[in-house]
């Protein structure tokens, strides 16, 4: 531990809370710049809402939410409208202060007029959300799931999900919300930090019982009741991938600002905690994402009144140790080195094989080449190339640099349990890539940010974007461009998102982009309008780059 910093470079830096060290020039850091800001309740709701505007069906795993105070009038109006159209609808809402955690300041209401407006909203922005009234119950109790997700890389996107997680139980039997029970936190909120204070909390050494269990134990129970556990897992995987797809555009803006491309800097990875609630019909709903999930494997026990002791918690240990161990295995710098050598060996081997097949015709050589080809297939299948013979002097030299590691035990991973982290992206990229529209809008935004280190676009940058992408014409003059810029930027800045820099933030740019897309491609659905405008812009920028390249050569 280096609480006051460390000068010697490291392979891996493990920061406690968030990415905070701009003096790291190499290695890997366990936090992404901007992640803490991105998963705050308001920012996450906004990012998901943008995706819901584009793909409402794909993003219906997040409860309908409104941002307070700015959307309070909208919240009141929409609820009134929905009640008018369906008088039998008796909703409950949950109000969550922005930046809060561990259930802090959360309360339930039945009507928008119950929001505690007395000063608190103005001083503390919040999200108000439709309350999921019919959660899945186990032993008559409400519970949520904490799943660990490794974002291994942002570009290219690499996501892993831990095969097991935690289920955190309420400590009072669940009843659907009524005015009488709304305030009963042990019935409605699953936070461990709250329920631990209930007299009913059960610490158990068994992962199948108690107030904190493994998720796999719940799955076993569901499966024995005949539930389609495979479908549940695939819904959870898709929820995780879609949520990360909603977060990546802004994360990329933060990333280029803290770690500019082309300058020495670390790469980042991060373990995220996903909080998920299962509905009665087994549909998983996203509650929130935690950028700094607790990795404690102990809990406090009161030995005698006022005397506490930390004792091991087998459930936490079972899940969390595996997550940290496998994260380190996946980001292991030595592993990358070994992989590179494996690739070199395959290339060298393939060259030898190619030479043999094409260069020699006699029977003996043909036989030899057949043997080589079988061997190559075998090694490729095995994923291990240790037994490959050295093939040429040059290659031998390259390989020898790492020989000691190679000749050591078969693999440093031998003897370790199989990975608990399962890759889901790029594995399932094909199914989800069509959702990554805002990512492409963010790439345009970043291109026009100009000076590195900023996260906001100035008026000149916006004008250059319009001009280079050939978006202005007789019906959309440069004066209208300026008005669009000023209108949207002013509104976003008045929402108090970030006053540190002036200019247009990514969310404001996305709004302006959607506006332009709607104007240009009137009759299409929004996601097609946006996709068409992105194609249009990317095409004109590619033509421009090509021209510049030719001019440069000239
Ligand atoms: P915190 O960061 O304070 O833990 P959460 O968003 O996780 O805030 O909410 C706290 C708890 O409230 C959750 O663990 C869950 O039990 C409950 N909860 C939150 N949102 C909803 C919702 N929309 N419907 C039902 N229960 C919810």
PDB file of N, CA and C in Angstrom, residues 451-537:
ATOM      1  N   UNK A 451      -8.772  20.511 -28.547  1.00  0.00           N
ATOM      2  CA  UNK A 451      -7.723  20.454 -27.527  1.00  0.00           C
ATOM      3  C   UNK A 451      -7.968  19.258 -26.618  1.00  0.00           C
ATOM      4  N   UNK A 452      -6.917  18.458 -26.474  1.00  0.00           N
ATOM      5  CA  UNK A 452      -7.059  17.279 -25.622  1.00  0.00           C
ATOM      6  C   UNK A 452      -7.238  17.732 -24.176  1.00  0.00           C
ATOM      7  N   UNK A 453      -7.881  16.907 -23.417  1.00  0.00           N
ATOM      8  CA  UNK A 453      -8.028  17.213 -21.997  1.00  0.00           C
ATOM      9  C   UNK A 453      -9.355  17.875 -21.692  1.00  0.00           C
ATOM     10  N   UNK A 454     -10.201  18.122 -22.704  1.00  0.00           N
ATOM     11  CA  UNK A 454     -11.502  18.728 -22.418  1.00  0.00           C
ATOM     12  C   UNK A 454     -12.605  17.679 -22.579  1.00  0.00           C
ATOM     13  N   UNK A 455     -13.761  18.000 -22.023  1.00  0.00           N
ATOM     14  CA  UNK A 455     -14.898  17.093 -22.189  1.00  0.00           C
ATOM     15  C   UNK A 455     -16.064  17.836 -22.838  1.00  0.00           C
ATOM     16  N   UNK A 456     -15.853  19.123 -23.146  1.00  0.00           N
ATOM     17  CA  UNK A 456     -16.958  19.908 -23.719  1.00  0.00           C
ATOM     18  C   UNK A 456     -16.554  20.567 -25.030  1.00  0.00           C
ATOM     19  N   UNK A 457     -17.531  20.638 -25.913  1.00  0.00           N
ATOM     20  CA  UNK A 457     -17.293  21.156 -27.252  1.00  0.00           C
ATOM     21  C   UNK A 457     -17.617  22.652 -27.300  1.00  0.00           C
ATOM     22  N   UNK A 458     -16.673  23.437 -27.842  1.00  0.00           N
ATOM     23  CA  UNK A 458     -16.913  24.880 -27.968  1.00  0.00           C
ATOM     24  C   UNK A 458     -17.735  25.173 -29.224  1.00  0.00           C
ATOM     25  N   UNK A 459     -18.190  26.433 -29.389  1.00  0.00           N
ATOM     26  CA  UNK A 459     -19.022  26.780 -30.549  1.00  0.00           C
ATOM     27  C   UNK A 459     -18.283  26.575 -31.877  1.00  0.00           C
ATOM     28  N   UNK A 460     -16.960  26.832 -31.874  1.00  0.00           N
ATOM     29  CA  UNK A 460     -16.206  26.663 -33.122  1.00  0.00           C
ATOM     30  C   UNK A 460     -16.139  25.185 -33.501  1.00  0.00           C
ATOM     31  N   UNK A 461     -15.917  24.347 -32.487  1.00  0.00           N
ATOM     32  CA  UNK A 461     -15.871  22.901 -32.737  1.00  0.00           C
ATOM     33  C   UNK A 461     -17.186  22.421 -33.339  1.00  0.00           C
ATOM     34  N   UNK A 462     -18.296  22.944 -32.807  1.00  0.00           N
ATOM     35  CA  UNK A 462     -19.616  22.524 -33.286  1.00  0.00           C
ATOM     36  C   UNK A 462     -19.824  22.977 -34.732  1.00  0.00           C
ATOM     37  N   UNK A 463     -19.381  24.214 -35.020  1.00  0.00           N
ATOM     38  CA  UNK A 463     -19.511  24.733 -36.401  1.00  0.00           C
ATOM     39  C   UNK A 463     -18.668  23.877 -37.361  1.00  0.00           C
ATOM     40  N   UNK A 464     -17.444  23.532 -36.904  1.00  0.00           N
ATOM     41  CA  UNK A 464     -16.567  22.723 -37.778  1.00  0.00           C
ATOM     42  C   UNK A 464     -17.228  21.367 -38.049  1.00  0.00           C
ATOM     43  N   UNK A 465     -17.841  20.790 -37.000  1.00  0.00           N
ATOM     44  CA  UNK A 465     -18.545  19.513 -37.173  1.00  0.00           C
ATOM     45  C   UNK A 465     -19.619  19.650 -38.262  1.00  0.00           C
ATOM     46  N   UNK A 466     -20.423  20.716 -38.164  1.00  0.00           N
ATOM     47  CA  UNK A 466     -21.506  20.915 -39.140  1.00  0.00           C
ATOM     48  C   UNK A 466     -20.930  21.091 -40.546  1.00  0.00           C
ATOM     49  N   UNK A 467     -19.860  21.891 -40.626  1.00  0.00           N
ATOM     50  CA  UNK A 467     -19.288  22.182 -41.953  1.00  0.00           C
ATOM     51  C   UNK A 467     -18.645  20.928 -42.562  1.00  0.00           C
ATOM     52  N   UNK A 468     -17.799  20.249 -41.752  1.00  0.00           N
ATOM     53  CA  UNK A 468     -17.088  19.074 -42.284  1.00  0.00           C
ATOM     54  C   UNK A 468     -18.039  17.943 -42.673  1.00  0.00           C
ATOM     55  N   UNK A 469     -19.157  17.855 -41.956  1.00  0.00           N
ATOM     56  CA  UNK A 469     -20.109  16.780 -42.263  1.00  0.00           C
ATOM     57  C   UNK A 469     -21.152  17.242 -43.282  1.00  0.00           C
ATOM     58  N   UNK A 470     -20.980  18.439 -43.783  1.00  0.00           N
ATOM     59  CA  UNK A 470     -21.878  18.990 -44.821  1.00  0.00           C
ATOM     60  C   UNK A 470     -23.344  18.986 -44.371  1.00  0.00           C
ATOM     61  N   UNK A 471     -23.569  19.495 -43.158  1.00  0.00           N
ATOM     62  CA  UNK A 471     -24.932  19.452 -42.619  1.00  0.00           C
ATOM     63  C   UNK A 471     -25.702  20.759 -42.793  1.00  0.00           C
ATOM     64  N   UNK A 472     -24.983  21.843 -43.144  1.00  0.00           N
ATOM     65  CA  UNK A 472     -25.752  23.086 -43.318  1.00  0.00           C
ATOM     66  C   UNK A 472     -26.101  23.253 -44.800  1.00  0.00           C
ATOM     67  N   UNK A 473     -27.220  23.872 -45.033  1.00  0.00           N
ATOM     68  CA  UNK A 473     -27.645  24.116 -46.418  1.00  0.00           C
ATOM     69  C   UNK A 473     -28.570  25.330 -46.416  1.00  0.00           C
ATOM     70  N   UNK A 474     -29.264  25.531 -47.519  1.00  0.00           N
ATOM     71  CA  UNK A 474     -30.056  26.759 -47.611  1.00  0.00           C
ATOM     72  C   UNK A 474     -31.161  26.810 -46.544  1.00  0.00           C
ATOM     73  N   UNK A 475     -31.670  25.633 -46.159  1.00  0.00           N
ATOM     74  CA  UNK A 475     -32.741  25.676 -45.160  1.00  0.00           C
ATOM     75  C   UNK A 475     -32.199  25.542 -43.727  1.00  0.00           C
ATOM     76  N   UNK A 476     -30.902  25.312 -43.595  1.00  0.00           N
ATOM     77  CA  UNK A 476     -30.306  25.232 -42.249  1.00  0.00           C
ATOM     78  C   UNK A 476     -28.984  26.011 -42.274  1.00  0.00           C
ATOM     79  N   UNK A 477     -29.116  27.325 -42.033  1.00  0.00           N
ATOM     80  CA  UNK A 477     -27.962  28.219 -42.179  1.00  0.00           C
ATOM     81  C   UNK A 477     -27.020  28.095 -40.981  1.00  0.00           C
ATOM     82  N   UNK A 478     -25.828  28.676 -41.113  1.00  0.00           N
ATOM     83  CA  UNK A 478     -24.867  28.640 -40.011  1.00  0.00           C
ATOM     84  C   UNK A 478     -25.409  29.445 -38.824  1.00  0.00           C
ATOM     85  N   UNK A 479     -26.264  30.424 -39.098  1.00  0.00           N
ATOM     86  CA  UNK A 479     -26.866  31.185 -37.987  1.00  0.00           C
ATOM     87  C   UNK A 479     -27.779  30.261 -37.168  1.00  0.00           C
ATOM     88  N   UNK A 480     -28.532  29.400 -37.875  1.00  0.00           N
ATOM     89  CA  UNK A 480     -29.399  28.454 -37.144  1.00  0.00           C
ATOM     90  C   UNK A 480     -28.546  27.460 -36.368  1.00  0.00           C
ATOM     91  N   UNK A 481     -27.391  27.115 -36.927  1.00  0.00           N
ATOM     92  CA  UNK A 481     -26.476  26.194 -36.228  1.00  0.00           C
ATOM     93  C   UNK A 481     -26.078  26.805 -34.891  1.00  0.00           C
ATOM     94  N   UNK A 482     -25.716  28.092 -34.929  1.00  0.00           N
ATOM     95  CA  UNK A 482     -25.302  28.770 -33.686  1.00  0.00           C
ATOM     96  C   UNK A 482     -26.443  28.808 -32.675  1.00  0.00           C
ATOM     97  N   UNK A 483     -27.653  29.053 -33.175  1.00  0.00           N
ATOM     98  CA  UNK A 483     -28.804  29.129 -32.255  1.00  0.00           C
ATOM     99  C   UNK A 483     -29.037  27.756 -31.607  1.00  0.00           C
ATOM    100  N   UNK A 484     -28.954  26.701 -32.429  1.00  0.00           N
ATOM    101  CA  UNK A 484     -29.127  25.350 -31.904  1.00  0.00           C
ATOM    102  C   UNK A 484     -28.097  25.089 -30.806  1.00  0.00           C
ATOM    103  N   UNK A 485     -26.834  25.452 -31.089  1.00  0.00           N
ATOM    104  CA  UNK A 485     -25.747  25.235 -30.124  1.00  0.00           C
ATOM    105  C   UNK A 485     -26.050  25.962 -28.815  1.00  0.00           C
ATOM    106  N   UNK A 486     -26.408  27.250 -28.937  1.00  0.00           N
ATOM    107  CA  UNK A 486     -26.611  28.060 -27.725  1.00  0.00           C
ATOM    108  C   UNK A 486     -27.798  27.531 -26.922  1.00  0.00           C
ATOM    109  N   UNK A 487     -28.900  27.244 -27.597  1.00  0.00           N
ATOM    110  CA  UNK A 487     -30.120  26.774 -26.909  1.00  0.00           C
ATOM    111  C   UNK A 487     -29.855  25.520 -26.094  1.00  0.00           C
ATOM    112  N   UNK A 488     -29.302  24.525 -26.774  1.00  0.00           N
ATOM    113  CA  UNK A 488     -29.125  23.224 -26.105  1.00  0.00           C
ATOM    114  C   UNK A 488     -28.053  23.301 -25.026  1.00  0.00           C
ATOM    115  N   UNK A 489     -26.959  23.988 -25.339  1.00  0.00           N
ATOM    116  CA  UNK A 489     -25.859  24.065 -24.370  1.00  0.00           C
ATOM    117  C   UNK A 489     -26.321  24.794 -23.106  1.00  0.00           C
ATOM    118  N   UNK A 490     -27.047  25.879 -23.305  1.00  0.00           N
ATOM    119  CA  UNK A 490     -27.496  26.668 -22.141  1.00  0.00           C
ATOM    120  C   UNK A 490     -28.393  25.807 -21.251  1.00  0.00           C
ATOM    121  N   UNK A 491     -29.286  25.065 -21.871  1.00  0.00           N
ATOM    122  CA  UNK A 491     -30.207  24.253 -21.066  1.00  0.00           C
ATOM    123  C   UNK A 491     -29.462  23.184 -20.267  1.00  0.00           C
ATOM    124  N   UNK A 492     -28.519  22.506 -20.927  1.00  0.00           N
ATOM    125  CA  UNK A 492     -27.779  21.455 -20.219  1.00  0.00           C
ATOM    126  C   UNK A 492     -26.925  22.035 -19.110  1.00  0.00           C
ATOM    127  N   UNK A 493     -26.330  23.206 -19.361  1.00  0.00           N
ATOM    128  CA  UNK A 493     -25.485  23.787 -18.321  1.00  0.00           C
ATOM    129  C   UNK A 493     -26.321  24.298 -17.147  1.00  0.00           C
ATOM    130  N   UNK A 494     -27.589  24.690 -17.442  1.00  0.00           N
ATOM    131  CA  UNK A 494     -28.422  25.187 -16.337  1.00  0.00           C
ATOM    132  C   UNK A 494     -28.902  24.029 -15.461  1.00  0.00           C
ATOM    133  N   UNK A 495     -28.792  22.783 -15.989  1.00  0.00           N
ATOM    134  CA  UNK A 495     -29.206  21.633 -15.173  1.00  0.00           C
ATOM    135  C   UNK A 495     -28.143  21.284 -14.144  1.00  0.00           C
ATOM    136  N   UNK A 496     -27.046  22.029 -14.203  1.00  0.00           N
ATOM    137  CA  UNK A 496     -26.031  21.885 -13.161  1.00  0.00           C
ATOM    138  C   UNK A 496     -25.279  20.585 -13.216  1.00  0.00           C
ATOM    139  N   UNK A 497     -25.097  20.038 -14.447  1.00  0.00           N
ATOM    140  CA  UNK A 497     -24.387  18.766 -14.546  1.00  0.00           C
ATOM    141  C   UNK A 497     -22.918  18.958 -14.154  1.00  0.00           C
ATOM    142  N   UNK A 498     -22.252  19.912 -14.781  1.00  0.00           N
ATOM    143  CA  UNK A 498     -20.828  20.110 -14.515  1.00  0.00           C
ATOM    144  C   UNK A 498     -20.455  21.538 -14.888  1.00  0.00           C
ATOM    145  N   UNK A 499     -20.133  22.317 -13.880  1.00  0.00           N
ATOM    146  CA  UNK A 499     -19.854  23.727 -14.155  1.00  0.00           C
ATOM    147  C   UNK A 499     -18.368  24.000 -14.362  1.00  0.00           C
ATOM    148  N   UNK A 500     -17.551  22.933 -14.267  1.00  0.00           N
ATOM    149  CA  UNK A 500     -16.103  23.172 -14.307  1.00  0.00           C
ATOM    150  C   UNK A 500     -15.667  23.746 -15.653  1.00  0.00           C
ATOM    151  N   UNK A 501     -16.256  23.238 -16.727  1.00  0.00           N
ATOM    152  CA  UNK A 501     -15.879  23.714 -18.060  1.00  0.00           C
ATOM    153  C   UNK A 501     -17.103  24.313 -18.718  1.00  0.00           C
ATOM    154  N   UNK A 502     -16.862  25.273 -19.607  1.00  0.00           N
ATOM    155  CA  UNK A 502     -18.017  25.782 -20.351  1.00  0.00           C
ATOM    156  C   UNK A 502     -18.048  25.054 -21.695  1.00  0.00           C
ATOM    157  N   UNK A 503     -19.196  25.057 -22.339  1.00  0.00           N
ATOM    158  CA  UNK A 503     -19.308  24.403 -23.640  1.00  0.00           C
ATOM    159  C   UNK A 503     -20.360  23.321 -23.617  1.00  0.00           C
ATOM    160  N   UNK A 504     -20.388  22.568 -24.727  1.00  0.00           N
ATOM    161  CA  UNK A 504     -21.442  21.578 -24.915  1.00  0.00           C
ATOM    162  C   UNK A 504     -20.963  20.191 -24.448  1.00  0.00           C
ATOM    163  N   UNK A 505     -21.683  19.590 -23.470  1.00  0.00           N
ATOM    164  CA  UNK A 505     -21.293  18.253 -23.017  1.00  0.00           C
ATOM    165  C   UNK A 505     -21.800  17.200 -24.014  1.00  0.00           C
ATOM    166  N   UNK A 506     -21.344  15.972 -23.845  1.00  0.00           N
ATOM    167  CA  UNK A 506     -21.740  14.923 -24.802  1.00  0.00           C
ATOM    168  C   UNK A 506     -23.259  14.773 -24.879  1.00  0.00           C
ATOM    169  N   UNK A 507     -23.931  14.780 -23.706  1.00  0.00           N
ATOM    170  CA  UNK A 507     -25.391  14.572 -23.708  1.00  0.00           C
ATOM    171  C   UNK A 507     -26.089  15.661 -24.521  1.00  0.00           C
ATOM    172  N   UNK A 508     -25.574  16.896 -24.396  1.00  0.00           N
ATOM    173  CA  UNK A 508     -26.167  18.006 -25.161  1.00  0.00           C
ATOM    174  C   UNK A 508     -25.900  17.801 -26.657  1.00  0.00           C
ATOM    175  N   UNK A 509     -24.701  17.333 -26.983  1.00  0.00           N
ATOM    176  CA  UNK A 509     -24.358  17.075 -28.391  1.00  0.00           C
ATOM    177  C   UNK A 509     -25.277  15.980 -28.952  1.00  0.00           C
ATOM    178  N   UNK A 510     -25.519  14.956 -28.125  1.00  0.00           N
ATOM    179  CA  UNK A 510     -26.384  13.851 -28.571  1.00  0.00           C
ATOM    180  C   UNK A 510     -27.786  14.402 -28.858  1.00  0.00           C
ATOM    181  N   UNK A 511     -28.251  15.301 -27.978  1.00  0.00           N
ATOM    182  CA  UNK A 511     -29.589  15.885 -28.190  1.00  0.00           C
ATOM    183  C   UNK A 511     -29.611  16.682 -29.505  1.00  0.00           C
ATOM    184  N   UNK A 512     -28.550  17.473 -29.714  1.00  0.00           N
ATOM    185  CA  UNK A 512     -28.480  18.271 -30.953  1.00  0.00           C
ATOM    186  C   UNK A 512     -28.434  17.338 -32.170  1.00  0.00           C
ATOM    187  N   UNK A 513     -27.681  16.240 -32.030  1.00  0.00           N
ATOM    188  CA  UNK A 513     -27.537  15.285 -33.132  1.00  0.00           C
ATOM    189  C   UNK A 513     -28.895  14.648 -33.470  1.00  0.00           C
ATOM    190  N   UNK A 514     -29.647  14.283 -32.417  1.00  0.00           N
ATOM    191  CA  UNK A 514     -30.980  13.683 -32.634  1.00  0.00           C
ATOM    192  C   UNK A 514     -31.892  14.698 -33.345  1.00  0.00           C
ATOM    193  N   UNK A 515     -31.765  15.968 -32.937  1.00  0.00           N
ATOM    194  CA  UNK A 515     -32.567  17.045 -33.555  1.00  0.00           C
ATOM    195  C   UNK A 515     -32.277  17.121 -35.058  1.00  0.00           C
ATOM    196  N   UNK A 516     -30.964  17.123 -35.369  1.00  0.00           N
ATOM    197  CA  UNK A 516     -30.554  17.220 -36.772  1.00  0.00           C
ATOM    198  C   UNK A 516     -31.044  16.007 -37.562  1.00  0.00           C
ATOM    199  N   UNK A 517     -30.963  14.840 -36.919  1.00  0.00           N
ATOM    200  CA  UNK A 517     -31.371  13.598 -37.595  1.00  0.00           C
ATOM    201  C   UNK A 517     -32.864  13.628 -37.897  1.00  0.00           C
ATOM    202  N   UNK A 518     -33.649  14.126 -36.917  1.00  0.00           N
ATOM    203  CA  UNK A 518     -35.111  14.182 -37.113  1.00  0.00           C
ATOM    204  C   UNK A 518     -35.468  15.143 -38.237  1.00  0.00           C
ATOM    205  N   UNK A 519     -34.683  16.236 -38.314  1.00  0.00           N
ATOM    206  CA  UNK A 519     -34.937  17.237 -39.345  1.00  0.00           C
ATOM    207  C   UNK A 519     -34.652  16.675 -40.732  1.00  0.00           C
ATOM    208  N   UNK A 520     -33.560  15.909 -40.815  1.00  0.00           N
ATOM    209  CA  UNK A 520     -33.083  15.456 -42.130  1.00  0.00           C
ATOM    210  C   UNK A 520     -33.850  14.231 -42.638  1.00  0.00           C
ATOM    211  N   UNK A 521     -34.200  13.323 -41.728  1.00  0.00           N
ATOM    212  CA  UNK A 521     -34.842  12.070 -42.162  1.00  0.00           C
ATOM    213  C   UNK A 521     -36.210  11.952 -41.500  1.00  0.00           C
ATOM    214  N   UNK A 522     -37.124  12.764 -41.940  1.00  0.00           N
ATOM    215  CA  UNK A 522     -38.386  12.973 -41.197  1.00  0.00           C
ATOM    216  C   UNK A 522     -39.198  11.726 -40.853  1.00  0.00           C
ATOM    217  N   UNK A 523     -39.433  10.866 -41.835  1.00  0.00           N
ATOM    218  CA  UNK A 523     -40.465   9.847 -41.613  1.00  0.00           C
ATOM    219  C   UNK A 523     -39.973   8.559 -40.922  1.00  0.00           C
ATOM    220  N   UNK A 524     -38.678   8.438 -40.718  1.00  0.00           N
ATOM    221  CA  UNK A 524     -38.162   7.173 -40.145  1.00  0.00           C
ATOM    222  C   UNK A 524     -38.318   7.132 -38.628  1.00  0.00           C
ATOM    223  N   UNK A 525     -38.266   5.912 -38.029  1.00  0.00           N
ATOM    224  CA  UNK A 525     -38.201   5.852 -36.562  1.00  0.00           C
ATOM    225  C   UNK A 525     -36.868   6.469 -36.083  1.00  0.00           C
ATOM    226  N   UNK A 526     -36.845   6.953 -34.821  1.00  0.00           N
ATOM    227  CA  UNK A 526     -35.680   7.718 -34.351  1.00  0.00           C
ATOM    228  C   UNK A 526     -34.347   6.995 -34.556  1.00  0.00           C
ATOM    229  N   UNK A 527     -34.299   5.695 -34.205  1.00  0.00           N
ATOM    230  CA  UNK A 527     -32.985   5.021 -34.298  1.00  0.00           C
ATOM    231  C   UNK A 527     -32.513   4.944 -35.748  1.00  0.00           C
ATOM    232  N   UNK A 528     -33.465   4.868 -36.692  1.00  0.00           N
ATOM    233  CA  UNK A 528     -33.051   4.841 -38.113  1.00  0.00           C
ATOM    234  C   UNK A 528     -32.617   6.222 -38.569  1.00  0.00           C
ATOM    235  N   UNK A 529     -33.292   7.252 -38.071  1.00  0.00           N
ATOM    236  CA  UNK A 529     -32.886   8.627 -38.398  1.00  0.00           C
ATOM    237  C   UNK A 529     -31.447   8.856 -37.935  1.00  0.00           C
ATOM    238  N   UNK A 530     -31.197   8.459 -36.675  1.00  0.00           N
ATOM    239  CA  UNK A 530     -29.870   8.685 -36.099  1.00  0.00           C
ATOM    240  C   UNK A 530     -28.821   7.871 -36.855  1.00  0.00           C
ATOM    241  N   UNK A 531     -29.142   6.587 -37.131  1.00  0.00           N
ATOM    242  CA  UNK A 531     -28.176   5.739 -37.844  1.00  0.00           C
ATOM    243  C   UNK A 531     -27.876   6.335 -39.225  1.00  0.00           C
ATOM    244  N   UNK A 532     -28.898   6.857 -39.907  1.00  0.00           N
ATOM    245  CA  UNK A 532     -28.674   7.413 -41.248  1.00  0.00           C
ATOM    246  C   UNK A 532     -27.779   8.648 -41.165  1.00  0.00           C
ATOM    247  N   UNK A 533     -28.020   9.483 -40.143  1.00  0.00           N
ATOM    248  CA  UNK A 533     -27.190  10.692 -40.033  1.00  0.00           C
ATOM    249  C   UNK A 533     -25.737  10.327 -39.688  1.00  0.00           C
ATOM    250  N   UNK A 534     -25.567   9.305 -38.844  1.00  0.00           N
ATOM    251  CA  UNK A 534     -24.195   8.885 -38.505  1.00  0.00           C
ATOM    252  C   UNK A 534     -23.485   8.422 -39.786  1.00  0.00           C
ATOM    253  N   UNK A 535     -24.162   7.578 -40.563  1.00  0.00           N
ATOM    254  CA  UNK A 535     -23.558   7.096 -41.823  1.00  0.00           C
ATOM    255  C   UNK A 535     -23.170   8.282 -42.701  1.00  0.00           C
ATOM    256  N   UNK A 536     -24.073   9.250 -42.792  1.00  0.00           N
ATOM    257  CA  UNK A 536     -23.858  10.428 -43.628  1.00  0.00           C
ATOM    258  C   UNK A 536     -22.603  11.188 -43.152  1.00  0.00           C
ATOM    259  N   UNK A 537     -22.521  11.426 -41.847  1.00  0.00           N
ATOM    260  CA  UNK A 537     -21.378  12.176 -41.293  1.00  0.00           C
ATOM    261  C   UNK A 537     -20.082  11.382 -41.489  1.00  0.00           C
TER     262      UNK A 537
END
